[in-house]
């Protein structure tokens, strides 16, 4: 620790203060402040006291006047070090975010959040009235007390919400929470936190099984990179069930032997229980787990174990890439094609890109693994930038599942209106008779997609967003999956007062009800966002399905990858083509990935697996290639289409999203900004580019804010980064307080 002067970033999200402010360090704090220290400083003309984080130290200052002094520093020590500071700088430069957004992304769990009553208790809120009364209260609060209304919506949707999470998700203060409790609508509860997320003692240790020739080749290639401290990137392309996880385990074992550490990322929380069990069986307490389903206390404790060196292998979801490990030998991203590795909020980082940056920092081997690699990754492998390793067979003699396609148009002609075709019904019954289990996949939660009046055609929409509300039968409610707006389902049409108001479309809740009707003797368990909101529910559902031999596991994309149940011999894909025609150039890729991955859940034991894809478009090339599980054919078709249309990986796509509560002002500003971008790109960018828009987004309004987007297709380089950094500064200087701007590099979504 050194330096008499500190560069401090203020803990505020305002863009006009997104820079370092310099302070002097008083004699009493010399030697106590380092990079990453959490400090209190005077700020502004009135010397208001604010907190911030130290990003630089120096013995010299170029400031001519007298610098203000730092007032105090947290006794807990620095919250991040110089290595993580470089990660923050990477995030800021690549994703055009503010310093404070980058810093908060890498901070230890729970930093600055006050949700603990004690080390093992968390204070939170629960609904204190029946749902009918809660819905009545919602309507009374919407205009008079919108903050309380938002809290009440959260409590209707969840059994328990920590007060800190209420503050974080809604942006309200404690006063609004207290007001709801004073009205008797909510009550305070304190829940116990189980600080150790893994019961190590209950997991028997296991040794590595004999590897196949292909697996051993993969292990040897990757381990050579680990032992020689070479930063190579490997794409492990293995068919479903080919034993990719066993390759990871062996490579990590080697890294630990030579004193290195490892990070393993998985895309879904639902995958974590099974993955963690396998890793704990091999490495015991050397592993730590990081994902959002853990309590804040659990995450904080795992973070301490990682930082102290007790835990040397980190397994977790996207944010686990920021784990403070030293001497990393290997970083693994499982199911690397998954869109959940892309953050939705600033900084909109992709875990693959951050992992690549950290692997380069440490000279670590970087392993991307998937049965259906992203088109961009496979292209890099084909170009020789990644080292391609293929696993073409499953370790056992078992073949890949046989896959059939069921034409739902024929089902309709034959009078079957059920979302479960007769062919699939026969296969489910056959599985039951043989004592085998079934997984059914539908990528749509809720009971119905929307509620509409059959008399006048009126569709009930969210008042804040330009989307229809989704019906959830359990609470007889309609909910917006964008902003959380929730109402009780009306008995009559709000537009014409007709009683012919009905739910349309099938979600997982509705399919579950239909399964009970068709197969009253079969047990069914559902896994989607609605059934997994409670802590540890993912693990509980999967354990129940396995141990109690539940006949059918029905779920959304949570069940599409990573699950390994030997007794599952049948997979049914419902509405396989519903994702084919969304306004996103990756629609075909996502559909192929989902179908291929979920079909791969079948036949992972000794018995042959089979899958049935239900579709209204059996002739579609993506459906046909998924049926054949032919990734190479899919890739060749898709890469040629991308080449012709100049989509990634042949260009980068930059999104400039503008939002405002006032539409007219937004439209004029968006047009002005688009003209400015075009002029600057023509002048300062040294390559070809294409500018599209401004135009409406696929959802034109979210949470009361209208949305316009400008797209720029170009190859991202330092000149382009400089142009978009200047664009951000231009927007700040324009001082349009009602218009927000977000610049995103290669977003997932429509174009």
XYZ file of C-alpha atoms in Angstrom:
751
model
C 0.000 0.000 0.000
C 1.387 3.340 -0.994
C 0.343 6.811 -2.047
C -0.774 10.070 -0.506
C -3.507 10.658 -3.072
C -6.388 8.428 -4.135
C -8.616 8.298 -7.213
C -12.142 7.527 -6.001
C -15.228 6.504 -7.959
C -18.414 7.741 -6.292
C -21.061 5.153 -5.464
C -23.771 6.765 -7.599
C -25.106 5.695 -10.995
C -25.412 9.232 -12.419
C -23.516 9.307 -15.729
C -22.316 12.891 -15.273
C -20.069 11.788 -12.384
C -18.743 8.674 -14.089
C -15.072 9.470 -13.529
C -12.479 9.348 -10.797
C -12.367 12.176 -8.278
C -9.068 12.790 -6.519
C -8.691 13.102 -2.757
C -5.770 13.396 -0.403
C -5.211 10.737 2.226
C -4.873 12.203 5.746
C -1.947 11.126 7.891
C -4.206 9.022 10.114
C -5.270 6.865 7.152
C -1.884 6.480 5.441
C -1.104 2.803 4.998
C -4.735 1.836 5.603
C -6.074 2.556 2.111
C -5.421 0.398 -0.941
C -6.968 -0.334 -4.332
C -10.509 -1.561 -3.689
C -10.938 0.175 -0.331
C -14.464 1.295 0.527
C -14.176 4.928 1.661
C -16.315 7.845 2.772
C -15.584 11.213 1.172
C -17.026 14.738 1.010
C -18.622 15.438 -2.372
C -20.055 18.449 -4.150
C -20.222 22.102 -3.229
C -22.097 21.390 -0.016
C -19.572 18.750 1.033
C -22.264 16.117 1.225
C -20.861 12.837 2.585
C -20.932 9.921 0.123
C -19.219 6.567 -0.161
C -17.000 5.331 -2.956
C -14.208 2.977 -3.959
C -10.511 3.613 -4.449
C -9.320 2.858 -7.994
C -5.862 4.474 -7.971
C -3.105 5.562 -5.586
C -0.314 8.036 -6.243
C 2.320 10.083 -4.441
C 1.739 13.003 -6.801
C -1.259 15.100 -7.783
C -1.632 17.361 -10.813
C -4.463 19.290 -9.149
C -3.466 22.919 -8.547
C -5.767 23.607 -5.627
C -6.259 21.921 -2.274
C -7.757 18.458 -2.492
C -10.474 17.353 -0.087
C -9.502 14.600 2.318
C -10.909 11.091 2.578
C -12.977 10.967 5.779
C -12.873 7.257 6.631
C -12.185 3.784 5.293
C -14.002 0.518 5.946
C -12.247 -1.703 8.474
C -13.139 -4.819 6.476
C -10.248 -4.163 4.109
C -10.181 -3.806 0.301
C -13.158 -5.352 -1.485
C -11.181 -6.064 -4.668
C -7.552 -6.053 -5.761
C -5.567 -4.815 -8.747
C -6.384 -7.906 -10.792
C -10.125 -7.359 -10.383
C -9.613 -3.652 -11.052
C -8.262 -4.630 -14.477
C -11.424 -6.716 -14.963
C -13.488 -3.608 -14.104
C -11.562 -1.593 -16.671
C -12.163 -4.344 -19.241
C -15.913 -4.266 -18.503
C -16.068 -0.487 -18.813
C -14.218 -0.373 -22.112
C -15.872 -3.335 -23.834
C -19.455 -2.882 -22.618
C -19.651 0.943 -22.444
C -20.799 0.920 -18.826
C -20.017 3.252 -15.947
C -17.155 2.693 -13.508
C -19.548 2.071 -10.638
C -21.567 -0.518 -12.616
C -18.342 -2.387 -13.372
C -17.155 -2.171 -9.757
C -20.468 -3.401 -8.351
C -20.329 -6.366 -10.710
C -17.102 -7.665 -9.149
C -17.826 -6.728 -5.517
C -18.166 -9.517 -2.937
C -21.767 -10.686 -2.358
C -23.712 -8.513 0.046
C -21.352 -5.518 -0.053
C -23.330 -2.521 1.127
C -26.602 -4.428 1.489
C -28.289 -4.506 4.888
C -30.430 -7.585 5.065
C -28.954 -9.480 7.991
C -30.435 -9.659 11.470
C -27.565 -11.907 12.506
C -25.086 -14.207 10.832
C -27.747 -16.886 10.346
C -30.982 -14.915 10.048
C -32.420 -12.789 7.255
C -35.281 -10.330 7.686
C -37.910 -10.289 4.983
C -41.587 -9.840 4.159
C -44.481 -12.139 3.301
C -48.067 -11.589 2.231
C -50.350 -11.185 5.258
C -53.769 -11.434 3.558
C -55.504 -13.866 1.177
C -54.830 -13.370 -2.524
C -58.281 -11.867 -3.189
C -57.686 -9.146 -0.607
C -54.189 -8.550 -1.976
C -55.574 -8.032 -5.498
C -58.189 -5.593 -4.204
C -55.474 -3.655 -2.373
C -53.334 -3.574 -5.528
C -55.956 -1.615 -7.431
C -56.309 0.918 -4.613
C -52.552 1.412 -4.337
C -51.663 1.708 -8.042
C -52.144 5.463 -8.343
C -51.848 6.556 -4.713
C -48.846 4.480 -3.654
C -47.080 2.919 -6.687
C -44.022 1.898 -4.636
C -46.145 -0.061 -2.199
C -47.995 -1.540 -5.167
C -44.762 -2.882 -6.659
C -43.787 -4.489 -3.347
C -47.222 -6.095 -3.072
C -46.851 -7.531 -6.590
C -43.550 -9.113 -5.536
C -45.128 -10.655 -2.449
C -48.026 -12.073 -4.472
C -45.566 -13.734 -6.822
C -43.185 -15.070 -4.125
C -43.619 -16.821 -0.794
C -40.854 -14.826 0.928
C -38.768 -11.859 -0.191
C -35.791 -10.546 1.793
C -36.184 -6.839 2.545
C -32.823 -6.168 0.899
C -34.074 -7.872 -2.257
C -37.228 -5.733 -2.185
C -35.070 -2.609 -2.057
C -32.822 -3.917 -4.826
C -35.594 -5.063 -7.179
C -37.990 -2.140 -6.748
C -35.735 0.788 -5.858
C -38.008 1.730 -2.947
C -36.995 2.634 0.592
C -37.767 0.931 3.900
C -40.586 3.418 4.455
C -42.669 1.797 1.695
C -42.132 -1.666 3.228
C -43.179 -0.378 6.659
C -46.263 1.283 5.159
C -47.464 -2.034 3.708
C -46.950 -3.708 7.060
C -48.811 -0.906 8.831
C -51.754 -1.506 6.481
C -51.725 -5.174 7.455
C -51.053 -6.298 3.895
C -47.597 -7.676 4.663
C -45.840 -8.939 7.732
C -42.239 -9.326 8.719
C -40.648 -12.741 8.946
C -37.130 -13.828 9.749
C -35.773 -16.961 8.144
C -32.760 -19.027 9.035
C -29.880 -19.069 6.580
C -28.121 -22.353 6.067
C -24.656 -21.009 5.465
C -23.089 -24.117 3.939
C -24.784 -24.744 0.561
C -23.331 -28.252 0.212
C -23.750 -31.123 2.669
C -20.321 -32.564 1.988
C -20.706 -35.347 4.533
C -23.706 -36.843 2.705
C -21.921 -37.055 -0.648
C -19.765 -40.202 -0.993
C -16.367 -39.613 -2.565
C -15.750 -41.137 -5.982
C -12.758 -41.851 -8.183
C -12.423 -41.230 -11.879
C -13.903 -43.996 -14.043
C -11.944 -45.399 -16.955
C -11.936 -42.938 -19.806
C -12.724 -43.699 -23.407
C -10.032 -43.151 -26.012
C -11.693 -39.891 -27.100
C -12.006 -38.645 -23.510
C -8.376 -39.473 -22.744
C -7.238 -37.609 -25.852
C -9.229 -34.546 -24.755
C -7.809 -34.707 -21.217
C -4.238 -35.050 -22.489
C -4.595 -32.075 -24.853
C -6.086 -29.757 -22.229
C -3.814 -30.900 -19.380
C -0.741 -30.213 -21.500
C -1.901 -26.603 -21.737
C -2.572 -26.461 -17.971
C 0.832 -27.845 -16.955
C 2.742 -25.693 -19.441
C 0.879 -22.548 -18.394
C -0.309 -21.937 -21.950
C -3.378 -19.830 -22.634
C -5.061 -21.988 -25.269
C -8.785 -22.006 -26.006
C -10.402 -25.395 -26.615
C -13.850 -26.095 -28.048
C -14.971 -29.465 -26.699
C -17.729 -30.530 -29.089
C -19.310 -33.677 -27.727
C -22.659 -35.309 -28.467
C -25.104 -35.343 -25.551
C -24.028 -37.880 -22.966
C -20.488 -38.184 -24.363
C -18.836 -37.584 -20.975
C -17.730 -33.965 -21.247
C -18.067 -33.479 -17.484
C -15.637 -36.318 -16.817
C -13.130 -34.533 -19.053
C -13.567 -31.369 -16.945
C -13.064 -33.308 -13.720
C -9.822 -34.909 -14.887
C -8.411 -31.619 -16.143
C -9.272 -29.842 -12.895
C -7.749 -32.709 -10.919
C -4.489 -32.100 -12.771
C -4.683 -28.349 -12.131
C -5.108 -28.939 -8.388
C -2.184 -31.377 -8.342
C 0.175 -28.646 -9.546
C -1.171 -25.983 -7.187
C -3.583 -24.239 -9.542
C -7.299 -23.405 -9.225
C -10.311 -23.695 -11.536
C -13.652 -22.095 -12.449
C -16.567 -24.039 -13.969
C -19.588 -22.143 -15.264
C -23.009 -23.681 -15.920
C -25.854 -21.773 -17.582
C -28.788 -22.570 -15.284
C -29.216 -22.791 -11.539
C -31.168 -25.989 -12.198
C -27.970 -27.614 -13.509
C -25.966 -26.688 -10.439
C -27.243 -29.389 -8.004
C -26.239 -32.316 -10.211
C -22.968 -30.693 -11.284
C -22.097 -29.751 -7.694
C -22.774 -33.292 -6.490
C -20.353 -34.714 -9.054
C -17.676 -32.154 -8.218
C -18.129 -32.558 -4.442
C -17.848 -36.336 -4.823
C -14.469 -35.821 -6.499
C -13.027 -32.817 -4.665
C -14.934 -32.537 -1.362
C -14.618 -29.211 0.428
C -12.190 -27.874 -2.149
C -15.184 -26.678 -4.173
C -17.307 -23.589 -3.628
C -20.645 -22.770 -5.205
C -21.759 -19.339 -6.411
C -25.181 -18.607 -7.899
C -28.168 -16.352 -7.241
C -30.296 -19.007 -5.527
C -27.963 -19.004 -2.519
C -28.758 -16.696 0.347
C -26.634 -13.591 0.662
C -24.974 -15.104 3.731
C -24.126 -18.313 1.911
C -22.631 -16.399 -0.986
C -20.599 -14.228 1.378
C -19.257 -17.290 3.191
C -18.372 -19.053 -0.056
C -16.600 -15.887 -1.181
C -14.514 -15.906 2.029
C -13.591 -19.563 1.488
C -12.480 -18.761 -2.064
C -10.486 -15.695 -1.061
C -8.739 -17.544 1.779
C -7.701 -20.368 -0.541
C -9.749 -23.024 1.283
C -11.909 -23.497 -1.830
C -9.886 -23.925 -5.005
C -12.620 -24.917 -7.484
C -15.589 -22.607 -8.082
C -18.753 -23.979 -9.683
C -21.542 -21.587 -10.507
C -23.621 -19.547 -12.886
C -22.541 -16.512 -14.924
C -21.335 -14.247 -12.110
C -19.007 -16.963 -10.749
C -16.510 -15.818 -13.370
C -15.648 -12.967 -10.974
C -14.615 -15.349 -8.171
C -11.393 -14.029 -6.532
C -9.279 -17.109 -7.258
C -5.517 -16.891 -7.560
C -3.330 -18.865 -9.978
C -6.171 -20.102 -12.181
C -5.141 -23.109 -14.269
C -8.338 -23.839 -16.192
C -11.670 -22.125 -16.845
C -14.563 -24.221 -18.189
C -17.842 -22.961 -19.662
C -20.300 -25.831 -19.968
C -23.142 -25.512 -22.512
C -21.238 -22.533 -23.882
C -23.941 -21.795 -26.475
C -26.472 -20.768 -23.823
C -27.873 -17.220 -23.931
C -27.989 -17.011 -20.118
C -24.244 -16.316 -20.133
C -25.098 -12.845 -21.440
C -26.019 -10.334 -18.712
C -29.203 -8.344 -19.269
C -28.342 -5.366 -17.073
C -25.356 -3.031 -17.243
C -22.660 -4.036 -17.718
C -24.139 -6.349 -20.346
C -21.121 -8.641 -20.294
C -20.873 -12.092 -21.828
C -19.286 -14.568 -19.423
C -17.394 -16.155 -22.329
C -15.609 -12.876 -23.072
C -14.826 -12.155 -19.420
C -13.589 -15.740 -18.991
C -11.323 -15.309 -21.993
C -9.908 -12.120 -20.445
C -9.272 -13.802 -17.077
C -7.739 -16.877 -18.720
C -5.282 -14.609 -20.529
C -4.465 -12.873 -17.223
C -3.506 -16.203 -15.645
C -2.130 -18.062 -18.662
C -4.917 -20.578 -18.093
C -6.478 -23.161 -20.382
C -9.941 -22.047 -21.499
C -12.443 -24.791 -22.332
C -15.776 -24.174 -24.095
C -18.014 -27.237 -24.155
C -21.303 -28.062 -25.849
C -23.137 -30.619 -27.931
C -24.423 -27.668 -29.960
C -21.703 -24.994 -29.923
C -22.647 -21.430 -30.769
C -22.172 -20.641 -34.447
C -19.589 -18.006 -33.482
C -17.507 -20.466 -31.431
C -17.570 -23.215 -34.035
C -16.543 -20.693 -36.682
C -13.558 -19.681 -34.525
C -12.615 -23.356 -34.248
C -12.910 -23.830 -37.993
C -10.678 -20.778 -38.491
C -8.059 -22.280 -36.184
C -8.455 -19.694 -33.424
C -9.842 -22.359 -31.061
C -8.530 -25.916 -30.795
C -11.409 -28.248 -31.704
C -11.744 -31.529 -29.786
C -14.621 -33.851 -30.666
C -16.366 -36.534 -28.604
C -18.467 -38.445 -31.104
C -19.750 -41.321 -28.950
C -21.217 -41.940 -25.528
C -18.893 -43.759 -23.065
C -21.269 -46.717 -22.815
C -22.300 -48.810 -25.771
C -25.634 -46.972 -25.761
C -26.537 -45.108 -28.905
C -27.994 -41.627 -29.100
C -31.789 -41.598 -28.692
C -33.930 -42.317 -31.711
C -35.895 -39.199 -32.637
C -39.300 -39.137 -34.348
C -41.385 -36.173 -35.507
C -45.131 -35.912 -34.935
C -47.067 -33.684 -37.362
C -49.570 -31.804 -35.217
C -51.478 -30.725 -38.325
C -52.559 -34.320 -38.758
C -53.540 -34.474 -35.096
C -55.793 -31.457 -35.652
C -57.364 -33.062 -38.744
C -58.103 -36.172 -36.696
C -59.904 -34.115 -34.066
C -57.246 -34.059 -31.352
C -57.213 -30.564 -29.823
C -54.843 -31.504 -27.010
C -51.326 -30.079 -26.938
C -50.203 -33.649 -26.258
C -50.536 -35.667 -29.455
C -51.857 -39.211 -29.579
C -48.425 -40.566 -30.540
C -46.844 -38.962 -27.504
C -49.695 -40.156 -25.293
C -49.020 -43.750 -26.411
C -45.285 -43.376 -25.720
C -45.919 -41.944 -22.251
C -48.229 -44.858 -21.431
C -45.621 -47.311 -22.737
C -42.983 -45.764 -20.491
C -45.229 -46.110 -17.467
C -45.829 -49.792 -18.200
C -42.066 -50.386 -18.441
C -41.330 -48.496 -15.202
C -39.390 -45.789 -17.042
C -39.553 -42.019 -16.736
C -40.403 -39.217 -19.145
C -39.321 -35.595 -19.576
C -41.661 -33.195 -21.374
C -40.346 -29.849 -22.569
C -42.380 -26.702 -23.270
C -40.580 -23.387 -23.339
C -43.484 -21.370 -21.988
C -44.408 -21.025 -18.329
C -47.738 -20.023 -16.859
C -51.180 -21.493 -17.515
C -51.941 -19.617 -20.728
C -50.091 -17.202 -22.948
C -52.798 -14.548 -22.875
C -56.406 -13.874 -21.889
C -58.812 -12.617 -24.534
C -62.510 -11.870 -24.957
C -64.230 -14.103 -27.497
C -66.953 -11.496 -28.023
C -64.916 -8.387 -28.896
C -61.379 -9.762 -29.277
C -59.968 -7.592 -26.468
C -56.636 -8.888 -25.098
C -55.690 -7.954 -21.544
C -52.344 -6.173 -21.656
C -49.903 -4.776 -19.133
C -50.541 -1.111 -18.338
C -46.775 -0.453 -18.234
C -45.530 -2.609 -21.122
C -46.731 -3.346 -24.635
C -47.281 -7.053 -23.963
C -50.192 -9.281 -23.027
C -50.417 -10.544 -19.457
C -49.778 -14.224 -18.754
C -52.376 -16.186 -16.793
C -51.225 -18.096 -13.688
C -53.967 -20.400 -12.503
C -52.628 -21.190 -9.030
C -53.249 -17.601 -7.905
C -55.890 -16.777 -10.551
C -53.694 -13.872 -11.564
C -52.425 -12.156 -14.695
C -48.764 -11.136 -14.582
C -46.405 -9.226 -16.846
C -43.129 -11.119 -17.185
C -41.305 -7.876 -17.979
C -42.193 -5.484 -15.149
C -44.099 -7.669 -12.680
C -47.435 -5.839 -13.016
C -50.063 -8.190 -11.557
C -53.864 -8.159 -11.449
C -56.579 -10.614 -10.551
C -58.117 -12.277 -13.589
C -61.358 -10.383 -14.374
C -64.658 -12.278 -14.466
C -65.951 -10.174 -17.365
C -64.276 -8.412 -20.274
C -63.019 -4.945 -19.223
C -63.866 -3.689 -22.721
C -67.388 -4.994 -23.442
C -68.451 -6.603 -20.136
C -68.926 -9.972 -21.837
C -68.525 -13.060 -19.688
C -66.877 -14.897 -22.607
C -63.355 -14.154 -21.487
C -60.973 -17.064 -21.854
C -57.344 -18.140 -21.627
C -55.554 -18.964 -24.876
C -52.301 -20.771 -25.564
C -50.721 -23.448 -23.409
C -48.160 -22.843 -20.708
C -46.576 -25.400 -18.394
C -49.342 -25.043 -15.786
C -52.015 -25.826 -18.358
C -50.064 -28.805 -19.721
C -49.663 -30.113 -16.168
C -53.430 -29.954 -15.696
C -53.983 -31.744 -18.996
C -51.520 -34.481 -18.030
C -53.439 -35.136 -14.825
C -56.627 -35.393 -16.878
C -55.150 -37.734 -19.512
C -53.096 -39.852 -17.082
C -54.744 -39.760 -13.632
C -52.584 -42.679 -12.487
C -49.274 -41.017 -13.413
C -47.283 -38.736 -11.133
C -46.208 -35.373 -12.571
C -43.787 -32.757 -11.278
C -43.343 -29.342 -12.883
C -40.121 -27.332 -13.080
C -40.295 -23.714 -14.229
C -39.728 -20.242 -12.798
C -42.988 -20.401 -10.837
C -42.130 -23.654 -9.046
C -38.484 -22.806 -8.365
C -38.773 -19.394 -6.689
C -38.262 -20.868 -3.216
C -34.720 -21.505 -1.986
C -33.298 -24.938 -2.876
C -36.403 -25.774 -4.937
C -34.338 -26.799 -7.979
C -32.519 -29.437 -5.967
C -35.722 -30.566 -4.230
C -37.610 -31.052 -7.514
C -34.802 -33.004 -9.159
C -34.226 -35.170 -6.070
C -37.938 -35.947 -5.836
C -38.109 -36.858 -9.527
C -35.134 -39.193 -9.100
C -35.737 -40.787 -5.713
C -39.528 -41.118 -5.895
C -39.425 -42.217 -9.548
C -41.949 -39.572 -10.599
C -43.370 -40.601 -13.972
C -43.167 -37.241 -15.761
C -40.929 -34.200 -15.304
C -42.533 -31.272 -17.157
C -40.557 -28.083 -17.572
C -39.251 -25.142 -19.508
C -35.656 -24.847 -20.735
C -34.523 -25.723 -17.204
C -34.987 -29.388 -18.182
C -33.385 -29.049 -21.614
C -29.733 -29.515 -20.722
C -27.328 -30.960 -18.208
C -29.744 -33.319 -16.467
C -28.604 -36.930 -16.241
C -31.205 -39.475 -15.101
C -30.516 -43.076 -16.220
C -34.201 -44.057 -15.941
C -35.386 -41.355 -18.376
C -35.939 -43.095 -21.705
C -38.507 -40.776 -23.311
C -38.408 -37.056 -24.084
C -41.342 -35.186 -25.582
C -40.884 -31.749 -27.156
C -44.136 -29.799 -27.202
C -44.583 -26.919 -29.676
C -41.074 -27.345 -31.079
C -41.522 -24.621 -33.690
C -42.814 -21.809 -31.477
C -39.345 -20.216 -31.243
C -38.556 -20.461 -34.964
C -40.105 -17.208 -36.095
C -39.313 -14.683 -33.390
C -37.665 -11.530 -34.730
C -34.129 -12.645 -33.979
C -31.533 -13.826 -36.485
C -30.511 -16.526 -33.972
C -34.023 -18.051 -33.872
C -33.046 -21.105 -35.919
C -29.923 -21.665 -33.841
C -31.812 -21.457 -30.546
C -34.509 -23.830 -31.776
C -31.939 -26.381 -32.968
C -30.018 -26.100 -29.684
C -33.063 -26.567 -27.465
C -34.478 -29.530 -29.369
C -31.115 -31.295 -29.645
C -30.229 -30.694 -26.014
C -33.560 -31.841 -24.561
C -33.658 -34.935 -26.786
C -30.234 -35.786 -25.373
C -31.730 -36.228 -21.900
C -33.143 -39.598 -23.011
C -31.331 -42.923 -22.875
C -28.386 -41.942 -20.680
C -28.548 -45.238 -18.803
C -28.480 -48.809 -20.072
C -31.771 -48.636 -21.970
C -32.207 -47.103 -25.400
C -33.685 -43.623 -25.376
C -36.237 -42.122 -27.721
C -37.597 -38.652 -28.325
C -40.710 -37.304 -30.009
C -40.790 -33.790 -31.478
C -44.266 -32.290 -31.916
C -44.400 -29.643 -34.626
C -46.674 -27.953 -37.129
C -43.720 -27.617 -39.543
C -42.069 -31.048 -39.872
C -40.521 -30.069 -43.208
C -38.568 -27.133 -41.727
C -34.817 -27.695 -42.182
C -33.989 -26.821 -38.567
C -36.535 -29.346 -37.272
C -35.172 -31.999 -39.669
C -31.563 -31.371 -38.638
C -32.518 -31.474 -34.952
C -34.303 -34.791 -35.561
C -31.129 -36.184 -37.111
C -29.031 -34.513 -34.373
C -26.846 -33.332 -37.225
C -24.985 -30.308 -35.903
C -22.518 -30.109 -38.778
C -25.254 -29.822 -41.416
C -27.027 -27.216 -39.346
C -23.804 -25.245 -38.941
C -22.963 -25.305 -42.661
C -26.416 -23.986 -43.571
C -26.418 -21.366 -40.829
C -22.899 -20.029 -41.427
C -23.625 -19.537 -45.124
C -26.794 -17.613 -44.269
C -24.859 -15.455 -41.800
C -22.184 -14.807 -44.425
C -24.730 -13.672 -47.004
C -26.579 -11.407 -44.580
C -23.418 -10.149 -42.827
C -24.365 -11.289 -39.337
C -22.008 -12.458 -36.557
C -19.376 -13.869 -36.747
C -18.778 -11.816 -39.904
C -19.569 -8.546 -38.154
C -20.339 -7.155 -34.708
C -23.722 -5.689 -33.934
C -23.949 -2.639 -31.704
C -27.306 -1.748 -30.180
C -28.057 1.804 -29.042
C -31.247 1.554 -26.987
C -33.074 4.765 -26.085
C -35.962 4.844 -23.621
C -38.213 7.619 -22.367
C -41.670 8.063 -20.807
C -42.394 10.656 -23.535
C -42.708 9.219 -27.047
C -42.470 12.373 -29.190
C -39.283 13.654 -27.591
C -37.785 10.181 -27.844
C -38.493 9.925 -31.583
C -36.914 13.276 -32.438
C -33.844 12.597 -30.278
C -33.396 9.120 -31.769
C -33.414 10.520 -35.320
C -30.939 13.235 -34.358
C -28.650 10.695 -32.695
C -28.790 8.325 -35.682
C -27.711 11.142 -38.011
C -24.818 12.027 -35.697
C -23.656 8.408 -35.490
C -23.722 8.077 -39.278
C -21.639 11.231 -39.737
C -19.061 10.198 -37.127
C -18.790 6.631 -38.458
C -18.226 7.929 -41.993
C -15.553 10.314 -40.750
C -13.649 8.298 -38.141
C -14.319 4.584 -38.733
C -11.920 2.891 -41.139
C -14.105 -0.001 -42.307
C -17.496 -0.845 -43.775
C -20.531 -0.276 -41.576
C -24.314 -0.323 -41.834
C -26.700 1.756 -39.740
C -30.304 0.629 -39.232
C -33.008 2.666 -37.554
C -34.046 4.245 -35.351
C -37.009 1.918 -35.075
C -39.361 0.497 -32.483
C -38.165 -2.496 -30.512
C -40.123 -5.761 -30.584
C -41.682 -4.704 -27.274
C -42.363 -1.009 -27.772
C -42.863 -0.103 -24.115
C -41.546 -1.640 -20.888
C -42.276 -0.372 -17.392
C -43.819 2.857 -18.668
C -40.919 3.754 -20.951
C -41.126 3.838 -24.748
C -38.228 2.223 -26.595
C -36.359 3.080 -29.804
C -33.263 1.324 -31.064
C -30.448 2.111 -33.480
C -28.385 -0.777 -34.859
C -24.844 -0.481 -36.204
C -23.233 -3.422 -37.998
C -19.440 -3.131 -38.120
C -16.279 -4.853 -36.953
C -15.528 -3.775 -33.399
C -12.005 -2.393 -32.978
C -10.308 0.341 -30.966
C -11.582 3.073 -33.302
C -15.148 1.790 -32.967
C -14.782 1.551 -29.174
C -13.594 5.164 -29.132
C -16.543 6.294 -31.271
C -19.109 4.668 -28.981
C -17.372 5.976 -25.861
C -17.635 9.460 -27.382
C -21.284 8.803 -28.203
C -21.918 8.078 -24.534
C -20.221 11.345 -23.551
C -22.250 13.203 -26.193
C -25.482 11.858 -24.712
C -24.430 12.954 -21.212
C -23.608 16.457 -22.440
C -26.933 16.749 -24.264
C -28.621 16.656 -20.834
C -31.879 14.933 -21.704
C -32.895 13.824 -18.207
C -35.899 11.802 -19.387
C -34.031 9.839 -22.057
C -31.841 6.919 -21.057
C -29.296 5.386 -23.408
C -27.746 1.909 -23.246
C -25.021 0.861 -25.705
C -24.644 -2.900 -26.013
C -22.084 -4.920 -27.936
C -23.536 -7.991 -29.675
C -26.798 -8.269 -27.732
C -28.989 -11.341 -27.810
C -32.325 -10.362 -29.246
C -34.107 -9.004 -32.263
C -32.550 -7.035 -35.069
